[in-house]
Amino acid sequence: MKRIFAIALAFALLCSLCLTVAAEPHVAENGLKCDHYKVNGVVSGVNAQVNVLEFNPADGLIPFAYTGNSGSVCLAKDHVADAQAKGYEVVGAINGSFFDMSSGAPCGTLISDGKLVFTHNERGESIAAFDKDGKLSVVTSKIIMGLSLNGQSYDGGIGLVNKLFGATSMSKRDITGHFQYYDIDAGDLADTSVTGIEIICEITDGGQLAVGKTLKATVTEIKTDSTYGATKVTDETQFVLFVKTDGLYFKRASVMKAGDKIEITPKESIPAAESVMKNAVSAISSAYYLVKDGVDLTDTSTTIIHDTSLARAWTAFGVKEDGSYVYWVSEEYGLTLKDVADEMVKLGCKNVIRLDGGGSTSMYVDGEDFVMNSTRQVCDVLLVVKKDSIKYEEPTTAPESSAPVESSEAESSEAESSSVSSVESSEEVSEESSKASASSDETEGGNGGMVWIIIGIVLIIGGLTLYRIGAKKK
């Protein structure tokens, strides 16, 4: 009996040792830690592949929201390639926020390098914002697009910023007749079925569209009998305002002429979010907590959008106690949001936020290319970039406190209701059954691998010694 026990013990320890060694994460020269392993789905029983990136802003790497095709969609790899072509040093990426699958229009707001790249007037939503040091704040945001024409103000006069015209249907109120804005960041926004007036504008103050700032411009040309998105802006100093023929502001637009003065002021209407949004280097929508301040919300929270027992591929990111970030994706339709929360807590995350998932789930790792490459086009990505490659400039006035801010429960509830109404999530339930993997269940990597190797060797030697003693006595 002792002989059998000793052999079994030695074998078990050897298997455990092998798993521990295999789980050691790879740390690249740029400070990005990469790990790939299997996790067993509690509900599905499927061993699903998980890919993890970990980094710390102290090492010069920060999260960075980005789109290479504003207002519409493209492959995650194309977003990454576009960012790299523009000089951003990208070392990692995951897919980003929700979008309307019927039109390809993003549901919410994106800020990148301090610029308001796309948004939807007065649409309440949950936003993850990052300051210049990569510090995260999650707030409920509702931006009002202020517009002034020759000194006459129209609060909320602009409906969409760099979005497909079809995105107007996502609003709780009719904004189809408002002025619509598009600039050099606009993707393929053309809609020849929508006719109206295009007002070509030249920026006069050298600024860019940003929350809490006023963009000043002069009208240079009026195009009547045009269509939505017909003029493609190729200069950063220009933008276009469009009003459809039967729109609310058509009569006002029809009397405009070259030389008219225009001012646009995107204003954060929720006081608790104002400072964060003004000082955001980048910000991304669809930021819903799975774990908040160490408390797992997957059993009780209503902010998660999907049933926490739904098994599919997921995308999430978390923040550890030391400020490190963890980007996390699961490859197969075998894990639930509850599984995601459990696993990321095991990795040391005190806050975990989900993004879009399902067929949108993607991850890029510098040096490994796409470890998960979705064929679905997505509206944006959350990159990991080298901090010194961003172009953000400090505000000329002293910024307010950038400490993480949480909006009130009432504000959050209103935003969540708005963000899911009349919008089809880009997540889908796969009809294909997941294949179980013969790989091991979840494994843990860490810096203590060498310690376990030594302990394992000692215990194996001990087991063999017991075997020899038993053999001699017999």
Coordinates of C-alpha atoms in Angstrom, one line a residue:
M1 CA 0.0 0.0 0.0
K2 CA 2.8 2.4 0.9
R3 CA 4.4 1.6 -2.4
I4 CA 1.2 2.5 -4.4
F5 CA 0.7 5.7 -2.3
A6 CA 4.3 6.9 -2.9
I7 CA 4.1 6.3 -6.7
A8 CA 0.7 8.0 -6.9
L9 CA 2.0 11.0 -4.8
A10 CA 5.1 11.4 -7.0
F11 CA 3.0 11.2 -10.2
A12 CA 0.4 13.8 -8.9
L13 CA 3.2 16.1 -7.9
L14 CA 4.9 15.8 -11.2
C15 CA 1.7 16.6 -13.1
S16 CA 1.1 19.6 -10.9
L17 CA 4.7 20.8 -11.4
C18 CA 4.2 20.6 -15.2
L19 CA 1.1 22.6 -15.1
T20 CA 2.7 25.3 -13.0
V21 CA 5.7 25.6 -15.3
A22 CA 3.4 25.8 -18.4
A23 CA 1.4 28.7 -16.8
E24 CA 4.3 31.0 -16.4
P25 CA 3.4 34.2 -18.3
H26 CA 5.6 35.7 -20.9
V27 CA 6.8 39.2 -20.1
A28 CA 7.9 41.2 -23.2
E29 CA 10.6 43.8 -23.2
N30 CA 8.0 46.5 -23.3
G31 CA 6.6 45.5 -20.0
L32 CA 3.5 43.8 -21.4
K33 CA 2.8 40.5 -19.6
C34 CA 1.0 37.9 -21.8
D35 CA -0.7 34.6 -20.7
H36 CA -2.8 32.0 -22.4
Y37 CA -4.5 29.2 -20.6
K38 CA -7.8 27.1 -20.2
V39 CA -10.7 27.8 -17.9
N40 CA -13.5 25.4 -17.2
G41 CA -16.9 26.9 -17.6
V42 CA -19.0 26.3 -14.5
V43 CA -22.3 26.1 -16.5
S44 CA -21.1 24.7 -19.8
G45 CA -18.3 22.4 -18.5
V46 CA -16.3 23.5 -21.6
N47 CA -12.6 24.1 -21.2
A48 CA -12.4 27.5 -23.0
Q49 CA -9.2 29.2 -24.1
V50 CA -8.4 32.5 -22.3
N51 CA -6.0 35.1 -23.4
V52 CA -4.7 37.8 -20.9
L53 CA -2.6 40.9 -21.2
E54 CA -1.3 42.7 -18.1
F55 CA 0.5 46.0 -17.9
N56 CA 1.1 48.9 -15.5
P57 CA 1.0 52.6 -16.4
A58 CA 4.1 53.0 -14.3
D59 CA 6.0 51.2 -17.1
G60 CA 4.9 53.8 -19.7
L61 CA 2.0 51.8 -21.1
I62 CA -1.6 53.1 -20.9
P63 CA -5.1 52.2 -22.1
F64 CA -6.2 54.1 -25.2
A65 CA -9.6 54.2 -26.9
Y66 CA -9.3 54.4 -30.7
T67 CA -11.2 54.0 -33.9
G68 CA -9.8 53.8 -37.4
N69 CA -13.3 54.1 -39.0
S70 CA -15.3 56.7 -37.0
G71 CA -19.0 56.3 -37.0
S72 CA -19.0 52.9 -38.7
V73 CA -17.1 49.6 -38.4
C74 CA -14.1 47.7 -39.6
L75 CA -12.0 44.7 -38.5
A76 CA -10.2 45.1 -35.2
K77 CA -6.9 44.4 -37.0
D78 CA -7.6 47.4 -39.3
H79 CA -8.2 49.7 -36.3
V80 CA -4.8 48.6 -34.9
A81 CA -3.1 49.1 -38.3
D82 CA -4.6 52.5 -38.6
A83 CA -3.4 53.6 -35.2
Q84 CA 0.1 52.3 -36.0
A85 CA 0.1 54.1 -39.3
K86 CA -0.6 57.3 -37.4
G87 CA 2.4 56.9 -35.1
Y88 CA 0.9 55.3 -32.1
E89 CA 3.1 52.6 -30.6
V90 CA 0.6 49.8 -30.1
V91 CA 1.6 46.8 -28.0
G92 CA -1.8 45.3 -27.4
A93 CA -5.5 45.7 -28.0
I94 CA -9.0 44.3 -27.4
N95 CA -12.3 45.1 -29.2
G96 CA -14.4 47.8 -27.7
S97 CA -17.9 49.1 -27.3
F98 CA -21.4 48.1 -28.5
F99 CA -22.7 49.0 -31.9
D100 CA -25.9 48.6 -33.9
M101 CA -25.5 45.5 -36.1
S102 CA -28.2 46.6 -38.5
S103 CA -26.3 49.8 -39.5
G104 CA -22.8 49.5 -38.1
A105 CA -23.2 52.7 -36.2
P106 CA -21.6 52.9 -32.7
C107 CA -24.1 53.3 -29.8
G108 CA -22.1 55.7 -27.7
T109 CA -19.2 58.1 -27.4
L110 CA -15.5 57.8 -28.1
I111 CA -12.7 60.3 -27.1
S112 CA -9.2 59.7 -28.5
D113 CA -6.2 61.9 -27.8
G114 CA -8.5 64.4 -26.1
K115 CA -10.7 64.8 -29.2
L116 CA -14.4 63.9 -29.3
V117 CA -14.3 61.6 -32.2
F118 CA -18.0 60.4 -32.2
T119 CA -21.0 61.0 -30.0
H120 CA -24.8 61.1 -30.0
N121 CA -26.5 64.2 -28.5
E122 CA -28.0 63.7 -25.1
R123 CA -27.6 60.0 -25.1
G124 CA -27.0 58.8 -21.5
E125 CA -24.4 56.1 -21.2
S126 CA -21.7 54.5 -19.0
I127 CA -18.2 55.7 -20.0
A128 CA -14.7 54.4 -19.0
A129 CA -12.4 57.5 -19.2
F130 CA -8.6 57.5 -18.9
D131 CA -6.6 60.6 -18.0
K132 CA -3.1 61.4 -19.2
D133 CA -1.5 59.0 -16.7
G134 CA -3.9 56.1 -17.7
K135 CA -6.0 56.5 -14.5
L136 CA -9.5 55.1 -14.9
S137 CA -12.8 56.8 -14.0
V138 CA -16.2 55.3 -14.8
V139 CA -18.9 57.8 -15.1
T140 CA -22.4 58.2 -16.4
S141 CA -22.2 60.8 -19.2
K142 CA -24.7 62.7 -21.3
I143 CA -23.2 65.2 -23.7
I144 CA -25.2 68.1 -25.1
M145 CA -23.9 69.5 -28.4
G146 CA -24.2 73.3 -28.1
L147 CA -24.2 75.2 -31.3
S148 CA -24.0 79.0 -32.0
L149 CA -24.7 80.5 -35.4
N150 CA -23.6 84.1 -35.7
G151 CA -24.1 84.5 -32.0
Q152 CA -27.5 82.8 -31.8
S153 CA -27.4 79.7 -29.6
Y154 CA -29.1 76.4 -30.2
D155 CA -28.6 74.1 -27.3
G156 CA -28.4 70.5 -28.5
G157 CA -28.6 71.8 -32.1
I158 CA -26.2 69.1 -33.3
G159 CA -27.6 65.6 -33.3
L160 CA -24.7 63.3 -34.4
V161 CA -21.0 63.6 -34.5
N162 CA -19.2 61.4 -37.1
K163 CA -21.9 58.8 -37.2
L164 CA -24.0 57.2 -39.9
F165 CA -27.3 59.0 -40.4
G166 CA -29.1 55.8 -39.4
A167 CA -27.8 56.2 -35.9
T168 CA -30.4 58.9 -35.3
S169 CA -32.9 56.1 -34.7
M170 CA -31.0 55.2 -31.5
S171 CA -32.2 58.5 -29.9
K172 CA -35.0 58.7 -27.4
R173 CA -36.2 61.8 -29.3
D174 CA -36.2 62.7 -33.0
I175 CA -32.8 64.3 -34.0
T176 CA -33.1 63.6 -37.7
G177 CA -33.8 67.2 -38.4
H178 CA -30.9 68.6 -36.4
F179 CA -27.5 69.7 -37.8
Q180 CA -25.2 66.7 -38.2
Y181 CA -21.4 67.0 -37.9
Y182 CA -18.6 65.2 -39.7
D183 CA -14.9 65.9 -40.1
I184 CA -11.6 64.2 -41.1
D185 CA -12.2 61.3 -38.7
A186 CA -15.5 60.4 -40.4
G187 CA -15.5 57.0 -41.9
D188 CA -17.8 55.9 -44.7
L189 CA -20.9 58.0 -43.7
A190 CA -22.4 58.6 -47.1
D191 CA -26.1 58.1 -47.4
T192 CA -27.4 59.2 -50.8
S193 CA -31.0 58.7 -49.7
V194 CA -30.8 61.7 -47.3
T195 CA -30.8 65.0 -49.2
G196 CA -30.1 68.4 -47.8
I197 CA -27.6 71.2 -47.4
E198 CA -23.9 70.8 -46.6
I199 CA -22.2 73.7 -44.9
I200 CA -18.4 73.6 -45.3
C201 CA -16.5 75.2 -42.3
E202 CA -12.9 76.2 -41.7
I203 CA -11.6 76.0 -38.1
T204 CA -10.2 79.4 -37.1
D205 CA -8.9 78.9 -33.6
G206 CA -6.6 75.9 -34.2
G207 CA -8.6 73.8 -31.8
Q208 CA -10.4 70.5 -32.1
L209 CA -13.8 69.2 -31.0
A210 CA -13.5 68.4 -27.2
V211 CA -15.8 68.2 -24.2
G212 CA -15.9 71.5 -22.4
K213 CA -14.2 73.5 -25.1
T214 CA -15.5 75.7 -27.8
L215 CA -14.5 75.1 -31.4
K216 CA -14.7 78.3 -33.6
A217 CA -15.1 78.3 -37.3
T218 CA -16.1 80.3 -40.4
V219 CA -18.4 79.1 -43.2
T220 CA -16.4 78.8 -46.5
E221 CA -18.9 77.2 -48.8
I222 CA -22.6 76.1 -49.0
K223 CA -23.6 73.1 -51.0
T224 CA -27.4 72.9 -51.7
D225 CA -29.1 69.8 -53.1
S226 CA -26.4 67.7 -51.6
T227 CA -26.6 64.3 -49.7
Y228 CA -25.5 63.2 -46.3
G229 CA -21.7 62.6 -46.2
A230 CA -21.2 63.6 -49.8
T231 CA -18.2 65.9 -49.0
K232 CA -15.2 64.0 -47.7
V233 CA -13.1 66.1 -45.3
T234 CA -9.4 65.7 -46.0
D235 CA -8.0 68.5 -43.8
E236 CA -8.0 68.6 -40.0
T237 CA -8.9 72.3 -40.1
Q238 CA -12.3 71.6 -41.7
F239 CA -15.6 70.1 -40.9
V240 CA -19.1 69.9 -42.4
L241 CA -22.6 70.6 -40.9
F242 CA -25.5 68.9 -42.7
V243 CA -29.2 69.5 -42.5
K244 CA -31.7 67.3 -44.4
T245 CA -34.3 69.0 -46.7
D246 CA -37.3 68.6 -44.4
G247 CA -35.3 69.0 -41.1
L248 CA -36.1 71.1 -38.1
Y249 CA -33.2 73.4 -38.8
F250 CA -33.4 73.4 -42.6
K251 CA -34.9 76.9 -42.8
R252 CA -32.1 78.3 -40.6
A253 CA -29.4 76.5 -42.7
S254 CA -30.9 77.7 -46.0
V255 CA -30.1 81.4 -45.2
M256 CA -26.5 80.7 -44.1
K257 CA -23.7 82.1 -46.3
A258 CA -19.9 82.2 -46.6
G259 CA -18.3 84.2 -43.8
D260 CA -20.9 83.2 -41.1
K261 CA -19.4 82.4 -37.7
I262 CA -20.0 79.1 -36.0
E263 CA -19.1 77.9 -32.5
I264 CA -19.6 74.3 -31.3
T265 CA -19.4 73.5 -27.5
P266 CA -19.9 69.8 -26.4
K267 CA -21.0 70.1 -22.8
E268 CA -21.2 67.4 -20.2
S269 CA -24.6 67.8 -18.6
I270 CA -24.1 65.5 -15.6
P271 CA -22.1 67.4 -13.0
A272 CA -20.5 64.3 -11.5
A273 CA -18.9 63.5 -14.9
E274 CA -17.9 67.0 -16.0
S275 CA -14.3 67.1 -14.7
V276 CA -13.6 63.5 -15.9
M277 CA -14.9 64.1 -19.4
K278 CA -13.1 67.4 -19.8
N279 CA -9.8 65.9 -18.9
A280 CA -10.1 62.5 -20.6
V281 CA -7.3 61.6 -22.9
S282 CA -9.4 58.8 -24.2
A283 CA -12.9 57.4 -23.3
I284 CA -15.0 54.4 -24.5
S285 CA -18.6 53.5 -24.0
S286 CA -20.3 50.3 -22.9
A287 CA -18.4 50.2 -19.6
Y288 CA -20.5 48.0 -17.3
Y289 CA -19.1 46.7 -14.0
L290 CA -18.8 43.0 -13.3
V291 CA -16.8 43.6 -10.1
K292 CA -16.8 46.9 -8.3
D293 CA -14.4 47.8 -5.4
G294 CA -13.9 44.1 -4.8
V295 CA -17.6 43.2 -4.8
D296 CA -18.8 40.7 -7.4
L297 CA -21.9 42.1 -9.0
T298 CA -22.7 39.3 -11.3
D299 CA -25.3 37.8 -9.0
T300 CA -27.2 41.0 -8.3
S301 CA -26.3 43.8 -10.7
T302 CA -28.7 45.1 -13.4
T303 CA -26.0 47.0 -15.2
I304 CA -24.5 44.1 -17.0
I305 CA -27.0 44.0 -20.0
H306 CA -26.8 40.2 -20.5
D307 CA -27.8 37.3 -18.3
T308 CA -24.8 36.3 -16.2
S309 CA -25.4 32.6 -16.9
L310 CA -25.2 33.1 -20.7
A311 CA -22.2 31.1 -22.0
R312 CA -20.3 32.7 -24.9
A313 CA -17.0 34.5 -25.7
W314 CA -16.4 37.7 -23.6
T315 CA -14.2 40.8 -23.6
A316 CA -13.3 42.6 -20.3
F317 CA -10.7 44.6 -18.6
G318 CA -9.8 44.9 -14.9
V319 CA -7.8 47.1 -12.5
K320 CA -5.6 45.6 -9.8
E321 CA -4.8 47.1 -6.4
D322 CA -1.4 48.4 -7.7
G323 CA -3.0 50.2 -10.7
S324 CA -2.1 47.5 -13.2
Y325 CA -4.6 46.7 -16.0
V326 CA -5.7 43.3 -17.1
Y327 CA -7.2 42.8 -20.6
W328 CA -9.1 39.5 -20.8
V329 CA -10.8 37.6 -23.6
S330 CA -12.3 34.1 -23.8
E331 CA -12.2 32.4 -27.2
E332 CA -15.0 29.9 -27.0
Y333 CA -18.7 30.0 -26.2
G334 CA -18.2 28.2 -22.9
L335 CA -17.8 30.9 -20.2
T336 CA -20.4 33.1 -18.5
L337 CA -20.0 36.6 -17.1
K338 CA -19.9 35.0 -13.7
D339 CA -16.9 32.9 -14.8
V340 CA -15.3 36.1 -16.2
A341 CA -15.7 37.9 -12.8
D342 CA -14.4 34.9 -10.8
E343 CA -11.3 34.5 -13.0
M344 CA -10.4 38.1 -13.0
V345 CA -10.8 38.3 -9.2
K346 CA -8.3 35.4 -9.0
L347 CA -5.9 37.4 -11.1
G348 CA -6.1 40.2 -8.5
C349 CA -8.6 42.6 -10.1
K350 CA -10.6 44.7 -7.7
N351 CA -12.6 46.3 -10.5
V352 CA -13.7 44.5 -13.6
I353 CA -15.6 46.0 -16.6
R354 CA -17.0 44.2 -19.5
L355 CA -17.1 45.5 -23.1
D356 CA -18.7 44.0 -26.2
G357 CA -18.3 40.3 -26.7
G358 CA -19.6 37.4 -28.6
G359 CA -18.4 37.4 -32.2
S360 CA -16.7 40.8 -31.7
T361 CA -14.2 39.4 -29.2
S362 CA -10.6 40.0 -30.4
M363 CA -7.1 40.5 -28.9
Y364 CA -3.9 41.7 -30.4
V365 CA -0.5 41.2 -28.9
D366 CA 2.7 42.9 -30.2
G367 CA 5.0 40.2 -31.4
E368 CA 2.3 37.6 -31.5
D369 CA -0.1 39.4 -33.9
F370 CA -3.8 38.6 -33.2
V371 CA -4.0 35.8 -30.7
M372 CA -7.7 36.1 -31.3
N373 CA -8.8 37.5 -34.7
S374 CA -12.5 38.0 -35.1
T375 CA -13.9 38.3 -38.6
R376 CA -16.7 40.6 -37.4
Q377 CA -16.2 44.3 -38.0
V378 CA -16.3 46.4 -34.8
C379 CA -16.7 50.2 -34.2
D380 CA -13.7 50.7 -31.9
V381 CA -10.9 49.1 -29.9
L382 CA -9.2 49.6 -26.5
L383 CA -5.5 49.7 -27.2
V384 CA -2.4 49.4 -25.0
V385 CA 0.0 52.1 -26.3
K386 CA 3.3 53.6 -25.2
K387 CA 2.4 56.8 -23.3
D388 CA 5.0 58.9 -25.1
S389 CA 3.4 58.1 -28.5
I390 CA 0.1 59.9 -27.7
K391 CA -0.3 63.5 -29.0
Y392 CA -2.5 64.8 -26.1
E393 CA -1.6 68.3 -24.9
E394 CA -2.3 69.5 -21.4
P395 CA -5.2 71.9 -21.0
T396 CA -4.0 75.6 -21.0
T397 CA -6.0 76.1 -17.8
A398 CA -5.4 74.2 -14.6
P399 CA -7.4 70.9 -14.7
E400 CA -9.9 70.0 -12.0
S401 CA -9.3 66.9 -9.9
S402 CA -9.0 63.7 -12.0
A403 CA -9.8 61.4 -9.1
P404 CA -12.1 58.5 -10.1
V405 CA -15.7 59.7 -10.0
E406 CA -18.8 57.5 -9.7
S407 CA -22.2 58.9 -10.9
S408 CA -25.2 58.6 -8.7
E409 CA -27.3 55.4 -8.9
A410 CA -30.2 57.4 -10.4
E411 CA -28.0 58.8 -13.2
S412 CA -26.5 55.3 -13.9
S413 CA -30.0 53.8 -14.2
E414 CA -31.2 56.4 -16.6
A415 CA -28.0 56.0 -18.8
E416 CA -28.3 52.2 -18.9
S417 CA -32.0 52.4 -19.9
S418 CA -31.1 54.9 -22.7
S419 CA -28.0 52.9 -23.9
V420 CA -29.9 49.7 -24.6
S421 CA -33.2 51.1 -25.9
S422 CA -33.9 50.4 -29.6
V423 CA -30.4 49.2 -30.1
E424 CA -29.4 45.7 -31.2
S425 CA -26.3 44.6 -29.4
S426 CA -23.4 43.4 -31.5
E427 CA -23.2 40.3 -29.3
E428 CA -24.8 37.2 -30.7
V429 CA -25.4 33.7 -29.2
S430 CA -23.5 31.2 -31.3
E431 CA -25.7 28.3 -32.5
E432 CA -22.6 26.1 -32.8
S433 CA -21.9 24.0 -29.8
S434 CA -18.5 24.5 -28.1
K435 CA -16.1 21.7 -28.3
A436 CA -14.7 20.5 -25.0
S437 CA -11.0 20.6 -24.7
A438 CA -8.8 17.9 -23.3
S439 CA -6.5 20.6 -21.9
S440 CA -6.2 21.2 -18.2
D441 CA -8.6 23.3 -16.1
E442 CA -7.6 26.8 -15.1
T443 CA -3.9 27.2 -14.1
E444 CA -2.2 30.0 -12.2
G445 CA 1.0 31.6 -13.3
G446 CA 3.1 33.8 -11.1
N447 CA 6.5 34.8 -9.9
G448 CA 6.6 31.8 -7.5
G449 CA 7.1 29.2 -10.2
M450 CA 10.7 28.4 -9.1
V451 CA 9.7 27.9 -5.5
W452 CA 7.1 25.3 -6.6
I453 CA 9.7 23.6 -8.7
I454 CA 12.0 23.2 -5.7
I455 CA 9.1 22.0 -3.5
G456 CA 7.9 19.6 -6.1
I457 CA 11.4 18.1 -6.5
V458 CA 11.7 17.7 -2.7
L459 CA 8.3 16.0 -2.4
I460 CA 9.0 13.7 -5.4
I461 CA 12.3 12.6 -3.8
G462 CA 10.4 12.1 -0.6
G463 CA 7.8 9.9 -2.3
L464 CA 10.5 7.8 -4.0
T465 CA 12.3 7.4 -0.6
L466 CA 9.0 6.0 0.9
Y467 CA 8.8 3.6 -2.0
R468 CA 12.4 2.3 -1.4
I469 CA 11.8 1.9 2.4
G470 CA 8.6 -0.1 1.7
A471 CA 10.5 -2.2 -0.8
K472 CA 13.3 -3.0 1.7
K473 CA 10.9 -3.9 4.5
K474 CA 9.1 -6.3 2.2

